[in-house]
Amino acid sequence: MATSFALTGCSSGGGDSTDFVTVNGGEPQKPLVPTDVNENMGGRVVDRLWAGLKYYDAGGKATNEVAQSIDTTDRQHYKITLKDWKFTDGTAVTAKSFVDAWNYGALGTNGQLQNAAFSEIAGYDDVSADPPKAQTLSGLKVIDDHTFTIDLKEPSIDFELELGYAPFYPMPESFFKDTKGFGEHPIGNGPYKFSDWQHNVQIDVVPNPDYHGGRPAKNKGLRFVMYQSYDTAYADLQAGNLDALDIIPDSALATYKKDLGDRAIQHPIAYSQHIGIQPTVAHFGGAEGVLRRKAISMAINRDQIADNIFHGTRVACQDFTAFTLPGFRGGLPGSEALKFNPDEAKKLWAQANAISPWSGSFQIGYNADGGHQGWIEAVANSVKNTLGIDSVGVPYPTFKGIRDEITNKTIGKAFRYGWQGDYPSMFEFLTQLYLTGSGSNNTQYSSPEFDQLLTKAQAAATPEAAYDILAQAQTVLFKDMPDIPIFDYNVAAGRSDKVKKAEVSWSGLFDFENIEK
C-alpha cells in the first residue's frame, strides 16, 4: 500500500484527479454493500454513494432525502412516499428498490452484518431465523412504484430517525443478479458515484450529476487514500498532499493546533473506543469472565492515559454509548466499574482466580494502521502494573485483518474496537453492539433482560421515558460487563491550506460533500 502519493493522472470514472479532494481512508473490510458494511472505512464511502429516505447533516439533523413523505399516526405503521429518483445506472429508484434491499439484508441466510437494523420490522424473527421461516418481512408491502408501507412489531420512538442509516438504502436490480461482484463496482443513488477502487491504495468517487437531494457535492470528487501510518498522513497534510485528515496522530497532538492554526479542528463527537473479549477466550466465559472484565476495567487509569497521550482529545467513558448523544447520563448505577480503582481491581481478580487460577498473558489486539499503539500499550501497562500479570499489545498490520478475525470469531484474544455513530441516537450504539444476534455484536453478548428493555424503550411515549429505560438497560450491561468502554472522543482533525472549508460532523467524519478546495 502506498504511504504517500502524487496527485497525477485521471480516474477511470472521468474527471481530473488533480481536482479531487483527498481524504484519509483505509481498506474496507468487505465489498461496498450497505447491509454488509459495519465499519468506518467502508461506511465513509458507502454513505457518499447512496441516498436513503433521510440524510443527516453535519449537526446530526435528519431531513427527508428520497422520501417525499413519511407518515405515521402511531409510530408503528408507516406510509412512505418517494420522490422521482434514479440510480447511477439510469434505472429508477422505486418502492421495490427499498423493500427488496431490506428483505435481502434481514434474511439470516444472507449473513449481512447489519441485519439487526431490521429487527423492529414485523416478520424479522421469522426471516432472520436459522433456518428462515419466511423469505421476506411481513411488515413490508409495496403499494406502487412510489409508495410502500412498513409495519413494526411495536411502536418505536427511534425508527423514523434510523431511516437515513446505511442498511436502509435502496438497491438497484443489478445487485440481485450479482451480489458478490456488485460490491466491487457499486451502483448507488447518492451525491457521488463510484469511479475506481485500487485495493489497499485508494478509492475514488465523482459527483453524481443526477443527484437532486439536500447534500450535493461541492467538490469535483473525493479520493480516499489508504495509509499505513497516520504520521505519514499528517506529514502529507502539512505538505499539502492530503486535503483533510480526521485523526491527528498521537505524536502531533501536542503541536497540531500550533502547526495548523485555524485549520485545526477539535470538538466532541459520537465515537467511543472499547476493548472487547469474546467468551471463547480462556478465563473470560461465565461468572469468571464478568469478574475479570470488571477487574481489568478498574485496572485501567483512563484519565492518566487520556492526559499523557491524547492531550484532551479523549475523555474517559462513562457508559456504553457516547457522551454527545441525546439522553446521555453520567453516573449510572454500576458505572464505578469504569473508574480506576486498583484495590477493587485486585479484589475482583482474586475472586476470579478462586473460580479458575489465571494463566498466560492478557493480550490486546489492535490494527497498527490506525494509530492505536500508544494507548493500547499504556492500557496493557496499567493492567500489568495493577494486577501483576503479563499484559501486552499485539499489532495486526491492517484494519481489515483484525476485523476479519473479530467477525469470524477466531481472534482468540482481547481486541480494541471503536463505534462511530451512524445516526445520532443511543439506540444505535446499544442495539448494534449488544443486542442478541446483531452482526456488529463483537463480543457475542446475549441477555434477554437487556433485549427486552431495548424493546420497551423503543415503545416509550416520550424521549425522556425512553432514556429512563435505556438507563435501566445500561445497568444490565454494567452488571454483565460485556466489554470494556475506554474513551469518548473530542475529534482532533485538520485541513490543508488548499482547502477553504472542511467541517467535521457530529459523528467525527468530515462533512465530505461540503469540503471545498
PDB file of C-alpha atoms in Angstrom, residues 222-454:
ATOM      1  CA  LEU A 222     -13.173  12.516  -3.371  1.00  0.00           C
ATOM      2  CA  ARG A 223     -10.139  10.269  -3.157  1.00  0.00           C
ATOM      3  CA  PHE A 224      -9.994   8.103  -0.012  1.00  0.00           C
ATOM      4  CA  VAL A 225      -6.271   7.420   0.430  1.00  0.00           C
ATOM      5  CA  MET A 226      -5.265   4.372   2.464  1.00  0.00           C
ATOM      6  CA  TYR A 227      -2.355   4.953   4.842  1.00  0.00           C
ATOM      7  CA  GLN A 228      -0.327   2.515   6.910  1.00  0.00           C
ATOM      8  CA  SER A 229       0.588   5.322   9.304  1.00  0.00           C
ATOM      9  CA  TYR A 230      -1.209   8.450  10.484  1.00  0.00           C
ATOM     10  CA  ASP A 231       2.190  10.070  10.966  1.00  0.00           C
ATOM     11  CA  THR A 232       2.671   9.805   7.212  1.00  0.00           C
ATOM     12  CA  ALA A 233      -0.844  11.129   6.620  1.00  0.00           C
ATOM     13  CA  TYR A 234      -0.163  14.105   8.896  1.00  0.00           C
ATOM     14  CA  ALA A 235       3.081  14.870   7.073  1.00  0.00           C
ATOM     15  CA  ASP A 236       1.134  14.812   3.801  1.00  0.00           C
ATOM     16  CA  LEU A 237      -1.495  17.141   5.305  1.00  0.00           C
ATOM     17  CA  GLN A 238       1.173  19.645   6.293  1.00  0.00           C
ATOM     18  CA  ALA A 239       2.832  19.370   2.869  1.00  0.00           C
ATOM     19  CA  GLY A 240      -0.456  19.941   1.061  1.00  0.00           C
ATOM     20  CA  ASN A 241      -0.548  16.424  -0.393  1.00  0.00           C
ATOM     21  CA  LEU A 242      -3.630  15.476   1.674  1.00  0.00           C
ATOM     22  CA  ASP A 243      -6.587  17.842   1.891  1.00  0.00           C
ATOM     23  CA  ALA A 244      -8.339  16.618   5.044  1.00  0.00           C
ATOM     24  CA  LEU A 245      -7.347  14.282   7.893  1.00  0.00           C
ATOM     25  CA  ASP A 246      -9.873  13.180  10.541  1.00  0.00           C
ATOM     26  CA  ILE A 247      -7.373  11.657  13.011  1.00  0.00           C
ATOM     27  CA  ILE A 248      -4.297  13.588  14.106  1.00  0.00           C
ATOM     28  CA  PRO A 249      -1.624  11.080  15.243  1.00  0.00           C
ATOM     29  CA  ASP A 250      -0.599  10.894  18.905  1.00  0.00           C
ATOM     30  CA  SER A 251       2.836  12.278  18.006  1.00  0.00           C
ATOM     31  CA  ALA A 252       1.308  15.573  16.811  1.00  0.00           C
ATOM     32  CA  LEU A 253      -1.467  16.126  19.367  1.00  0.00           C
ATOM     33  CA  ALA A 254       0.666  18.459  21.480  1.00  0.00           C
ATOM     34  CA  THR A 255       1.536  20.653  18.482  1.00  0.00           C
ATOM     35  CA  TYR A 256      -1.140  20.310  15.786  1.00  0.00           C
ATOM     36  CA  LYS A 257      -3.071  23.442  16.806  1.00  0.00           C
ATOM     37  CA  LYS A 258       0.125  25.474  16.522  1.00  0.00           C
ATOM     38  CA  ASP A 259       1.106  23.666  13.304  1.00  0.00           C
ATOM     39  CA  LEU A 260      -2.243  24.171  11.578  1.00  0.00           C
ATOM     40  CA  GLY A 261      -3.596  27.349  13.151  1.00  0.00           C
ATOM     41  CA  ASP A 262      -7.175  27.994  12.052  1.00  0.00           C
ATOM     42  CA  ARG A 263      -7.035  24.784  10.003  1.00  0.00           C
ATOM     43  CA  ALA A 264      -7.020  22.677  13.190  1.00  0.00           C
ATOM     44  CA  ILE A 265     -10.358  21.176  14.269  1.00  0.00           C
ATOM     45  CA  GLN A 266     -11.416  19.929  17.708  1.00  0.00           C
ATOM     46  CA  HIS A 267     -14.876  19.275  19.203  1.00  0.00           C
ATOM     47  CA  PRO A 268     -16.803  16.454  20.924  1.00  0.00           C
ATOM     48  CA  ILE A 269     -18.185  13.692  18.685  1.00  0.00           C
ATOM     49  CA  ALA A 270     -20.245  10.486  18.951  1.00  0.00           C
ATOM     50  CA  TYR A 271     -17.380   7.994  18.898  1.00  0.00           C
ATOM     51  CA  SER A 272     -16.288   5.618  21.639  1.00  0.00           C
ATOM     52  CA  GLN A 273     -13.365   3.215  21.954  1.00  0.00           C
ATOM     53  CA  HIS A 274     -13.725  -0.192  23.629  1.00  0.00           C
ATOM     54  CA  ILE A 275     -11.793  -3.351  24.452  1.00  0.00           C
ATOM     55  CA  GLY A 276     -13.760  -6.479  23.585  1.00  0.00           C
ATOM     56  CA  ILE A 277     -13.167 -10.083  24.649  1.00  0.00           C
ATOM     57  CA  GLN A 278     -15.114 -12.941  23.095  1.00  0.00           C
ATOM     58  CA  PRO A 279     -16.370 -15.601  25.551  1.00  0.00           C
ATOM     59  CA  THR A 280     -14.342 -18.380  23.905  1.00  0.00           C
ATOM     60  CA  VAL A 281     -11.099 -16.798  25.188  1.00  0.00           C
ATOM     61  CA  ALA A 282      -9.768 -18.822  28.146  1.00  0.00           C
ATOM     62  CA  HIS A 283     -10.815 -17.387  31.551  1.00  0.00           C
ATOM     63  CA  PHE A 284     -13.380 -14.999  30.007  1.00  0.00           C
ATOM     64  CA  GLY A 285     -16.539 -17.119  29.927  1.00  0.00           C
ATOM     65  CA  GLY A 286     -19.352 -17.111  32.501  1.00  0.00           C
ATOM     66  CA  ALA A 287     -19.035 -15.634  36.001  1.00  0.00           C
ATOM     67  CA  GLU A 288     -15.235 -15.762  35.881  1.00  0.00           C
ATOM     68  CA  GLY A 289     -15.281 -13.623  32.722  1.00  0.00           C
ATOM     69  CA  VAL A 290     -17.534 -10.993  34.296  1.00  0.00           C
ATOM     70  CA  LEU A 291     -15.168 -10.654  37.282  1.00  0.00           C
ATOM     71  CA  ARG A 292     -12.078 -10.445  35.036  1.00  0.00           C
ATOM     72  CA  ARG A 293     -13.588  -7.844  32.677  1.00  0.00           C
ATOM     73  CA  LYS A 294     -14.581  -5.658  35.649  1.00  0.00           C
ATOM     74  CA  ALA A 295     -11.156  -6.111  37.220  1.00  0.00           C
ATOM     75  CA  ILE A 296      -9.364  -5.155  34.005  1.00  0.00           C
ATOM     76  CA  SER A 297     -11.667  -2.146  33.551  1.00  0.00           C
ATOM     77  CA  MET A 298     -10.860  -0.889  37.072  1.00  0.00           C
ATOM     78  CA  ALA A 299      -7.147  -1.530  36.490  1.00  0.00           C
ATOM     79  CA  ILE A 300      -7.029   0.999  33.626  1.00  0.00           C
ATOM     80  CA  ASN A 301      -6.142   4.593  34.515  1.00  0.00           C
ATOM     81  CA  ARG A 302      -8.149   6.183  31.688  1.00  0.00           C
ATOM     82  CA  ASP A 303      -7.696   9.780  32.867  1.00  0.00           C
ATOM     83  CA  GLN A 304      -3.919   9.492  33.051  1.00  0.00           C
ATOM     84  CA  ILE A 305      -3.683   7.864  29.617  1.00  0.00           C
ATOM     85  CA  ALA A 306      -6.003  10.494  28.122  1.00  0.00           C
ATOM     86  CA  ASP A 307      -3.869  13.314  29.561  1.00  0.00           C
ATOM     87  CA  ASN A 308      -0.450  11.856  28.759  1.00  0.00           C
ATOM     88  CA  ILE A 309      -1.128  10.580  25.247  1.00  0.00           C
ATOM     89  CA  PHE A 310      -4.157  12.439  23.921  1.00  0.00           C
ATOM     90  CA  HIS A 311      -3.802  15.978  25.336  1.00  0.00           C
ATOM     91  CA  GLY A 312      -7.521  16.455  25.968  1.00  0.00           C
ATOM     92  CA  THR A 313      -8.736  14.789  22.771  1.00  0.00           C
ATOM     93  CA  ARG A 314     -10.031  11.734  24.658  1.00  0.00           C
ATOM     94  CA  VAL A 315     -12.317  11.555  27.694  1.00  0.00           C
ATOM     95  CA  ALA A 316     -12.831   8.531  29.954  1.00  0.00           C
ATOM     96  CA  CYS A 317     -16.030   6.676  29.019  1.00  0.00           C
ATOM     97  CA  GLN A 318     -18.916   6.950  31.454  1.00  0.00           C
ATOM     98  CA  ASP A 319     -21.268   4.433  29.832  1.00  0.00           C
ATOM     99  CA  PHE A 320     -21.645   2.077  26.842  1.00  0.00           C
ATOM    100  CA  THR A 321     -22.755   4.772  24.341  1.00  0.00           C
ATOM    101  CA  ALA A 322     -21.146   8.181  23.670  1.00  0.00           C
ATOM    102  CA  PHE A 323     -21.253  11.338  25.747  1.00  0.00           C
ATOM    103  CA  THR A 324     -22.566  13.620  22.969  1.00  0.00           C
ATOM    104  CA  LEU A 325     -25.771  11.683  22.245  1.00  0.00           C
ATOM    105  CA  PRO A 326     -29.267  12.899  23.213  1.00  0.00           C
ATOM    106  CA  GLY A 327     -30.285  11.377  26.546  1.00  0.00           C
ATOM    107  CA  PHE A 328     -26.750  10.591  27.727  1.00  0.00           C
ATOM    108  CA  ARG A 329     -26.481  10.337  31.517  1.00  0.00           C
ATOM    109  CA  GLY A 330     -23.330  10.025  33.547  1.00  0.00           C
ATOM    110  CA  GLY A 331     -23.188   8.305  36.921  1.00  0.00           C
ATOM    111  CA  LEU A 332     -25.406   5.341  36.079  1.00  0.00           C
ATOM    112  CA  PRO A 333     -25.567   2.501  38.658  1.00  0.00           C
ATOM    113  CA  GLY A 334     -22.582   0.262  38.048  1.00  0.00           C
ATOM    114  CA  SER A 335     -20.542   2.900  36.216  1.00  0.00           C
ATOM    115  CA  GLU A 336     -17.961   2.795  39.016  1.00  0.00           C
ATOM    116  CA  ALA A 337     -16.574  -0.153  37.016  1.00  0.00           C
ATOM    117  CA  LEU A 338     -15.178   2.469  34.603  1.00  0.00           C
ATOM    118  CA  LYS A 339     -13.191   4.259  37.337  1.00  0.00           C
ATOM    119  CA  PHE A 340      -9.545   3.492  38.153  1.00  0.00           C
ATOM    120  CA  ASN A 341      -9.641   1.552  41.422  1.00  0.00           C
ATOM    121  CA  PRO A 342      -6.558  -0.683  41.922  1.00  0.00           C
ATOM    122  CA  ASP A 343      -7.705  -2.181  45.240  1.00  0.00           C
ATOM    123  CA  GLU A 344     -11.097  -3.230  43.900  1.00  0.00           C
ATOM    124  CA  ALA A 345      -9.494  -4.489  40.661  1.00  0.00           C
ATOM    125  CA  LYS A 346      -7.168  -6.788  42.635  1.00  0.00           C
ATOM    126  CA  LYS A 347     -10.052  -7.995  44.804  1.00  0.00           C
ATOM    127  CA  LEU A 348     -12.180  -8.919  41.750  1.00  0.00           C
ATOM    128  CA  TRP A 349      -9.195 -10.599  40.066  1.00  0.00           C
ATOM    129  CA  ALA A 350      -8.659 -12.718  43.192  1.00  0.00           C
ATOM    130  CA  GLN A 351     -12.338 -13.716  43.166  1.00  0.00           C
ATOM    131  CA  ALA A 352     -11.937 -14.817  39.527  1.00  0.00           C
ATOM    132  CA  ASN A 353      -8.804 -16.774  40.452  1.00  0.00           C
ATOM    133  CA  ALA A 354     -10.845 -18.640  43.073  1.00  0.00           C
ATOM    134  CA  ILE A 355     -13.034 -19.918  40.204  1.00  0.00           C
ATOM    135  CA  SER A 356     -10.068 -20.760  37.947  1.00  0.00           C
ATOM    136  CA  PRO A 357      -6.439 -19.658  38.543  1.00  0.00           C
ATOM    137  CA  TRP A 358      -5.161 -17.234  35.901  1.00  0.00           C
ATOM    138  CA  SER A 359      -2.547 -18.427  33.450  1.00  0.00           C
ATOM    139  CA  GLY A 360      -0.937 -16.900  30.380  1.00  0.00           C
ATOM    140  CA  SER A 361      -0.788 -13.317  29.151  1.00  0.00           C
ATOM    141  CA  PHE A 362      -3.557 -10.738  28.685  1.00  0.00           C
ATOM    142  CA  GLN A 363      -3.109  -9.776  25.043  1.00  0.00           C
ATOM    143  CA  ILE A 364      -4.892  -6.864  23.312  1.00  0.00           C
ATOM    144  CA  GLY A 365      -5.044  -6.950  19.503  1.00  0.00           C
ATOM    145  CA  TYR A 366      -5.102  -3.669  17.580  1.00  0.00           C
ATOM    146  CA  ASN A 367      -4.669  -2.539  13.986  1.00  0.00           C
ATOM    147  CA  ALA A 368      -1.252  -0.939  13.508  1.00  0.00           C
ATOM    148  CA  ASP A 369      -2.529   1.248  10.645  1.00  0.00           C
ATOM    149  CA  GLY A 370      -4.958   3.066  12.973  1.00  0.00           C
ATOM    150  CA  GLY A 371      -2.646   4.972  15.316  1.00  0.00           C
ATOM    151  CA  HIS A 372      -3.578   2.854  18.342  1.00  0.00           C
ATOM    152  CA  GLN A 373      -0.197   1.569  19.519  1.00  0.00           C
ATOM    153  CA  GLY A 374       0.451   4.238  22.161  1.00  0.00           C
ATOM    154  CA  TRP A 375      -2.791   3.949  24.088  1.00  0.00           C
ATOM    155  CA  ILE A 376      -3.029   0.157  23.790  1.00  0.00           C
ATOM    156  CA  GLU A 377       0.467  -0.210  25.253  1.00  0.00           C
ATOM    157  CA  ALA A 378      -0.460   2.236  28.026  1.00  0.00           C
ATOM    158  CA  VAL A 379      -3.617   0.216  28.805  1.00  0.00           C
ATOM    159  CA  ALA A 380      -1.610  -3.020  28.822  1.00  0.00           C
ATOM    160  CA  ASN A 381       0.953  -1.486  31.205  1.00  0.00           C
ATOM    161  CA  SER A 382      -1.798  -0.213  33.502  1.00  0.00           C
ATOM    162  CA  VAL A 383      -3.307  -3.718  33.659  1.00  0.00           C
ATOM    163  CA  LYS A 384       0.129  -5.285  34.162  1.00  0.00           C
ATOM    164  CA  ASN A 385       1.141  -2.915  36.967  1.00  0.00           C
ATOM    165  CA  THR A 386      -2.199  -3.088  38.773  1.00  0.00           C
ATOM    166  CA  LEU A 387      -2.927  -6.813  38.558  1.00  0.00           C
ATOM    167  CA  GLY A 388       0.633  -8.120  38.458  1.00  0.00           C
ATOM    168  CA  ILE A 389       0.082 -10.164  35.294  1.00  0.00           C
ATOM    169  CA  ASP A 390       1.767 -10.144  31.897  1.00  0.00           C
ATOM    170  CA  SER A 391      -0.165  -7.883  29.515  1.00  0.00           C
ATOM    171  CA  VAL A 392       0.856  -6.768  26.009  1.00  0.00           C
ATOM    172  CA  GLY A 393      -0.499  -5.157  22.870  1.00  0.00           C
ATOM    173  CA  VAL A 394      -0.492  -7.320  19.732  1.00  0.00           C
ATOM    174  CA  PRO A 395      -0.352  -5.378  16.433  1.00  0.00           C
ATOM    175  CA  TYR A 396      -2.202  -6.502  13.297  1.00  0.00           C
ATOM    176  CA  PRO A 397      -0.873  -4.876  10.109  1.00  0.00           C
ATOM    177  CA  THR A 398      -4.285  -3.754   8.806  1.00  0.00           C
ATOM    178  CA  PHE A 399      -7.740  -2.778   9.991  1.00  0.00           C
ATOM    179  CA  LYS A 400      -9.301  -5.328   7.603  1.00  0.00           C
ATOM    180  CA  GLY A 401      -7.110  -8.107   9.003  1.00  0.00           C
ATOM    181  CA  ILE A 402      -8.189  -7.662  12.611  1.00  0.00           C
ATOM    182  CA  ARG A 403     -11.830  -7.054  11.660  1.00  0.00           C
ATOM    183  CA  ASP A 404     -11.928 -10.339   9.740  1.00  0.00           C
ATOM    184  CA  GLU A 405     -10.744 -12.262  12.825  1.00  0.00           C
ATOM    185  CA  ILE A 406     -13.232 -10.465  15.092  1.00  0.00           C
ATOM    186  CA  THR A 407     -16.124 -11.078  12.686  1.00  0.00           C
ATOM    187  CA  ASN A 408     -15.125 -14.726  12.155  1.00  0.00           C
ATOM    188  CA  LYS A 409     -14.770 -15.168  15.956  1.00  0.00           C
ATOM    189  CA  THR A 410     -11.217 -16.505  15.548  1.00  0.00           C
ATOM    190  CA  ILE A 411      -9.239 -13.709  17.216  1.00  0.00           C
ATOM    191  CA  GLY A 412      -8.649 -15.624  20.484  1.00  0.00           C
ATOM    192  CA  LYS A 413      -7.541 -12.576  22.499  1.00  0.00           C
ATOM    193  CA  ALA A 414      -8.847  -9.205  23.647  1.00  0.00           C
ATOM    194  CA  PHE A 415      -9.081  -6.541  20.918  1.00  0.00           C
ATOM    195  CA  ARG A 416      -9.669  -2.863  20.561  1.00  0.00           C
ATOM    196  CA  TYR A 417     -12.675  -1.669  18.596  1.00  0.00           C
ATOM    197  CA  GLY A 418     -14.492   1.607  18.188  1.00  0.00           C
ATOM    198  CA  TRP A 419     -18.032   2.581  17.315  1.00  0.00           C
ATOM    199  CA  GLN A 420     -18.717   5.786  15.428  1.00  0.00           C
ATOM    200  CA  GLY A 421     -22.338   6.908  15.331  1.00  0.00           C
ATOM    201  CA  ASP A 422     -24.251   6.286  12.105  1.00  0.00           C
ATOM    202  CA  TYR A 423     -27.295   8.203  13.276  1.00  0.00           C
ATOM    203  CA  PRO A 424     -27.494  10.361  16.416  1.00  0.00           C
ATOM    204  CA  SER A 425     -29.118   8.014  18.917  1.00  0.00           C
ATOM    205  CA  MET A 426     -28.084   5.930  21.914  1.00  0.00           C
ATOM    206  CA  PHE A 427     -30.317   3.197  20.478  1.00  0.00           C
ATOM    207  CA  GLU A 428     -27.865   2.651  17.626  1.00  0.00           C
ATOM    208  CA  PHE A 429     -24.871   2.067  19.897  1.00  0.00           C
ATOM    209  CA  LEU A 430     -26.809  -0.241  22.233  1.00  0.00           C
ATOM    210  CA  THR A 431     -28.632  -2.208  19.507  1.00  0.00           C
ATOM    211  CA  GLN A 432     -25.698  -2.715  17.184  1.00  0.00           C
ATOM    212  CA  LEU A 433     -23.141  -3.610  19.866  1.00  0.00           C
ATOM    213  CA  TYR A 434     -25.164  -5.565  22.424  1.00  0.00           C
ATOM    214  CA  LEU A 435     -28.471  -6.852  21.003  1.00  0.00           C
ATOM    215  CA  THR A 436     -28.548 -10.649  20.785  1.00  0.00           C
ATOM    216  CA  GLY A 437     -27.596 -11.765  17.290  1.00  0.00           C
ATOM    217  CA  SER A 438     -26.542  -8.364  15.917  1.00  0.00           C
ATOM    218  CA  GLY A 439     -23.868  -8.698  13.236  1.00  0.00           C
ATOM    219  CA  SER A 440     -21.968  -5.880  14.964  1.00  0.00           C
ATOM    220  CA  ASN A 441     -22.098  -7.559  18.385  1.00  0.00           C
ATOM    221  CA  ASN A 442     -18.325  -8.079  18.598  1.00  0.00           C
ATOM    222  CA  THR A 443     -18.370  -9.904  21.944  1.00  0.00           C
ATOM    223  CA  GLN A 444     -21.315 -12.263  21.246  1.00  0.00           C
ATOM    224  CA  TYR A 445     -23.148 -10.813  24.250  1.00  0.00           C
ATOM    225  CA  SER A 446     -26.681 -12.077  24.832  1.00  0.00           C
ATOM    226  CA  SER A 447     -29.097 -11.005  27.563  1.00  0.00           C
ATOM    227  CA  PRO A 448     -32.878 -11.478  27.268  1.00  0.00           C
ATOM    228  CA  GLU A 449     -33.308  -8.854  30.014  1.00  0.00           C
ATOM    229  CA  PHE A 450     -31.269  -6.277  28.072  1.00  0.00           C
ATOM    230  CA  ASP A 451     -33.047  -7.105  24.788  1.00  0.00           C
ATOM    231  CA  GLN A 452     -36.468  -6.686  26.427  1.00  0.00           C
ATOM    232  CA  LEU A 453     -35.505  -3.316  27.902  1.00  0.00           C
ATOM    233  CA  LEU A 454     -34.386  -2.081  24.472  1.00  0.00           C
TER     234      LEU A 454
END
